[in-house]
PDB file of C-alpha atoms in Angstrom:
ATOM      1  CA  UNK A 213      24.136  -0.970   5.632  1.00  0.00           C
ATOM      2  CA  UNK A 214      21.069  -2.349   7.528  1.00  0.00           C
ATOM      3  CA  UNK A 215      18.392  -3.815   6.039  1.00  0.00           C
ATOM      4  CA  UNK A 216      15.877  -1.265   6.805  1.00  0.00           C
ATOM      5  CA  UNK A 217      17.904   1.115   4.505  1.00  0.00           C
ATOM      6  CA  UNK A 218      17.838   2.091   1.044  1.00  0.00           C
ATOM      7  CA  UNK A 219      20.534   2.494  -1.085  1.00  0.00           C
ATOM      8  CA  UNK A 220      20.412   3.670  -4.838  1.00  0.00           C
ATOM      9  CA  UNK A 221      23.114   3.806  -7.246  1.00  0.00           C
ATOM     10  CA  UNK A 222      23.507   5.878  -9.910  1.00  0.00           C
ATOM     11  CA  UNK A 223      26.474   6.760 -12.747  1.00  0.00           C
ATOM     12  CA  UNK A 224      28.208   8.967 -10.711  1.00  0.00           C
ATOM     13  CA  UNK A 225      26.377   8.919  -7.413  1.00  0.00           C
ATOM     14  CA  UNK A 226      25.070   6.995  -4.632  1.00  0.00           C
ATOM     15  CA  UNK A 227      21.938   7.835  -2.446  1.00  0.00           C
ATOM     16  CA  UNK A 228      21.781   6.133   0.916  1.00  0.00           C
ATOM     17  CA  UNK A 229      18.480   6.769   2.766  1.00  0.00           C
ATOM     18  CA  UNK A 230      19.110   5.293   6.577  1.00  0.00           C
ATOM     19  CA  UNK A 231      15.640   4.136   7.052  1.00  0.00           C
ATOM     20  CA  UNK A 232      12.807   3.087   4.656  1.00  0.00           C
ATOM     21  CA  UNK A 233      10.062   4.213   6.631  1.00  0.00           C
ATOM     22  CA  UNK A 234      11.366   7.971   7.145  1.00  0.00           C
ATOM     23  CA  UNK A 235      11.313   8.081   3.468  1.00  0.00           C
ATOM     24  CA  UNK A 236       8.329   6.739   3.027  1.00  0.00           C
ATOM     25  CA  UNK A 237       6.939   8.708   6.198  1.00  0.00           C
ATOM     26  CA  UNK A 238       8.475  12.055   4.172  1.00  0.00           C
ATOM     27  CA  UNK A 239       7.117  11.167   0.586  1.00  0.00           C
ATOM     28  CA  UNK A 240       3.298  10.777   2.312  1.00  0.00           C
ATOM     29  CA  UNK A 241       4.547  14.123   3.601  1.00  0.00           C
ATOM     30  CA  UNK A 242       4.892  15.447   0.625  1.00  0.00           C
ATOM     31  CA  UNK A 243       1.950  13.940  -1.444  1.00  0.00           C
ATOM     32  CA  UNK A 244      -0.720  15.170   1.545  1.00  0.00           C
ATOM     33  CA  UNK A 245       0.667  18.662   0.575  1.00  0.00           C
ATOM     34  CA  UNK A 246       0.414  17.887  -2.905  1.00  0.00           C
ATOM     35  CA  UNK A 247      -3.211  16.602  -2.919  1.00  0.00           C
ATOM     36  CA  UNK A 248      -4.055  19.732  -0.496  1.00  0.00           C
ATOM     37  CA  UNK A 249      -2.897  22.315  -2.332  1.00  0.00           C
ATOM     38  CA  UNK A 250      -4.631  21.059  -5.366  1.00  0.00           C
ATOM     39  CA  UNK A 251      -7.737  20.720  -3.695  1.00  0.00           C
ATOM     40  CA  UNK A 252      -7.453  24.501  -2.785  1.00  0.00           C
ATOM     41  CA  UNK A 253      -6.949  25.128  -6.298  1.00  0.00           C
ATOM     42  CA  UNK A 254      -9.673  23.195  -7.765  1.00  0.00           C
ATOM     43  CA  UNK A 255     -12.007  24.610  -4.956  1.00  0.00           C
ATOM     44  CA  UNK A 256     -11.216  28.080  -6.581  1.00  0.00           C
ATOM     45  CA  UNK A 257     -11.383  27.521  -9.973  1.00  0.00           C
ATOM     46  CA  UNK A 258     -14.616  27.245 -12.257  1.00  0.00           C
ATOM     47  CA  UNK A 259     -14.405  24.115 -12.720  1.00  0.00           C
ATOM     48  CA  UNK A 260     -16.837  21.003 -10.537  1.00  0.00           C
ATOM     49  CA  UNK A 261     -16.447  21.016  -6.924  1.00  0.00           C
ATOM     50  CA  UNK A 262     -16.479  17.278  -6.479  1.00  0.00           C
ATOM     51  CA  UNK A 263     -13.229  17.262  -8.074  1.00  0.00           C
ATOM     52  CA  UNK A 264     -11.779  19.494  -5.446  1.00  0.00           C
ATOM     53  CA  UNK A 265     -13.598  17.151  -2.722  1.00  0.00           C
ATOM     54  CA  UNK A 266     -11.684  14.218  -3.978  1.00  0.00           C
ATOM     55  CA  UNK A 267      -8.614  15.756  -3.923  1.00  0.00           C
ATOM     56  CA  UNK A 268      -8.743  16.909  -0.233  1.00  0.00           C
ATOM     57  CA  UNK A 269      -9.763  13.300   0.198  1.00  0.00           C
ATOM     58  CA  UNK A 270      -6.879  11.616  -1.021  1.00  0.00           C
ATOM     59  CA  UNK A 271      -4.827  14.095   1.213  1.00  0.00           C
ATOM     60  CA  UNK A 272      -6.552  12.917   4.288  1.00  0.00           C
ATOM     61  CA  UNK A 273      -5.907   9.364   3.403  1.00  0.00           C
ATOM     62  CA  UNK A 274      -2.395  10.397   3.003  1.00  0.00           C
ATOM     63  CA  UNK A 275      -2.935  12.308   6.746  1.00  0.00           C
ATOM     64  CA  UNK A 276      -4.192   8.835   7.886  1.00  0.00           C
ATOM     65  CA  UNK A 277      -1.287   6.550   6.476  1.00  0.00           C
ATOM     66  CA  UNK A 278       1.602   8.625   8.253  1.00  0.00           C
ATOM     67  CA  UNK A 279       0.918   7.342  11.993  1.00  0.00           C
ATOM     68  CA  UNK A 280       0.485   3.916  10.659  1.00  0.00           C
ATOM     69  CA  UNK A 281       3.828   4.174   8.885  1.00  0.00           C
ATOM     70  CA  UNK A 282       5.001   5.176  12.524  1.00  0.00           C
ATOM     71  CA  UNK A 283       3.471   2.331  14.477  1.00  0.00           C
ATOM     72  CA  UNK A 284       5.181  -0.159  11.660  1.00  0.00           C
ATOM     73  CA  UNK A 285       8.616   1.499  12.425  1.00  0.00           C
ATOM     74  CA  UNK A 286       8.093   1.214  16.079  1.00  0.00           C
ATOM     75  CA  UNK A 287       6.479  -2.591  16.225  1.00  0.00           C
ATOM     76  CA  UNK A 288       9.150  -4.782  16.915  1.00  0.00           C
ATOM     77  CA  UNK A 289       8.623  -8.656  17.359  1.00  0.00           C
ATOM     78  CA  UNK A 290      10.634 -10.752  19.700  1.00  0.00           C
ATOM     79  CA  UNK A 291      10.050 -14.800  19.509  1.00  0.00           C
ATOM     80  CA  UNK A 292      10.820 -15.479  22.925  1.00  0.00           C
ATOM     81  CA  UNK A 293      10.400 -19.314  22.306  1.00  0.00           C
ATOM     82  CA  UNK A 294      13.431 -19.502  19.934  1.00  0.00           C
ATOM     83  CA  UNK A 295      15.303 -17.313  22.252  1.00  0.00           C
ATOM     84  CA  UNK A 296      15.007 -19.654  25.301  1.00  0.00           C
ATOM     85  CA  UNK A 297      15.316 -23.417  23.245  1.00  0.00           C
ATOM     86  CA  UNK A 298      18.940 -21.316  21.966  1.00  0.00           C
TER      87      UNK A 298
END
């Protein structure tokens, strides 16, 4: 198991995720979907619009977050000092 991966254990069964940020990358995914959908909703119903505006807000957010989460997977940081004094 690396430590970039997630591992959880249950009574009878064990979930092993290979990669945090592919989770996470999949559960803002999921929640931009969420928040979209009931921003649709809210837009048709009778009910105030601003609450359907902050909805489709949070989803873009959520749009937002998913290339940083990709830019964090793919930043990798070398100290090339303590590699040469080795």
């Amino acid at each position: 198991m690396l430590e970039e991966d997630i591992e959880i254990q249950g009574k009878r069964f064990r979930l092993y995720f290979q990669n945090r940020y592919t989770i996470l990358s999949l559960v803002v995914d999921l929640l931009t979907g969420f928040f979209y959908i009931i921003g649709s909703i809210a837009a048709l119903a009778p009910i105030p619009d601003r609450i359907g505006l902050y909805f489709y807000l949070i989803g873009s957010i959520f749009l937002t977050i998913r290339p940083i989460l990709r830019i964090i997977k793919n930043i990798f940081v070398y100290d090339d000092w303590k590699e040469s004094s080795k």
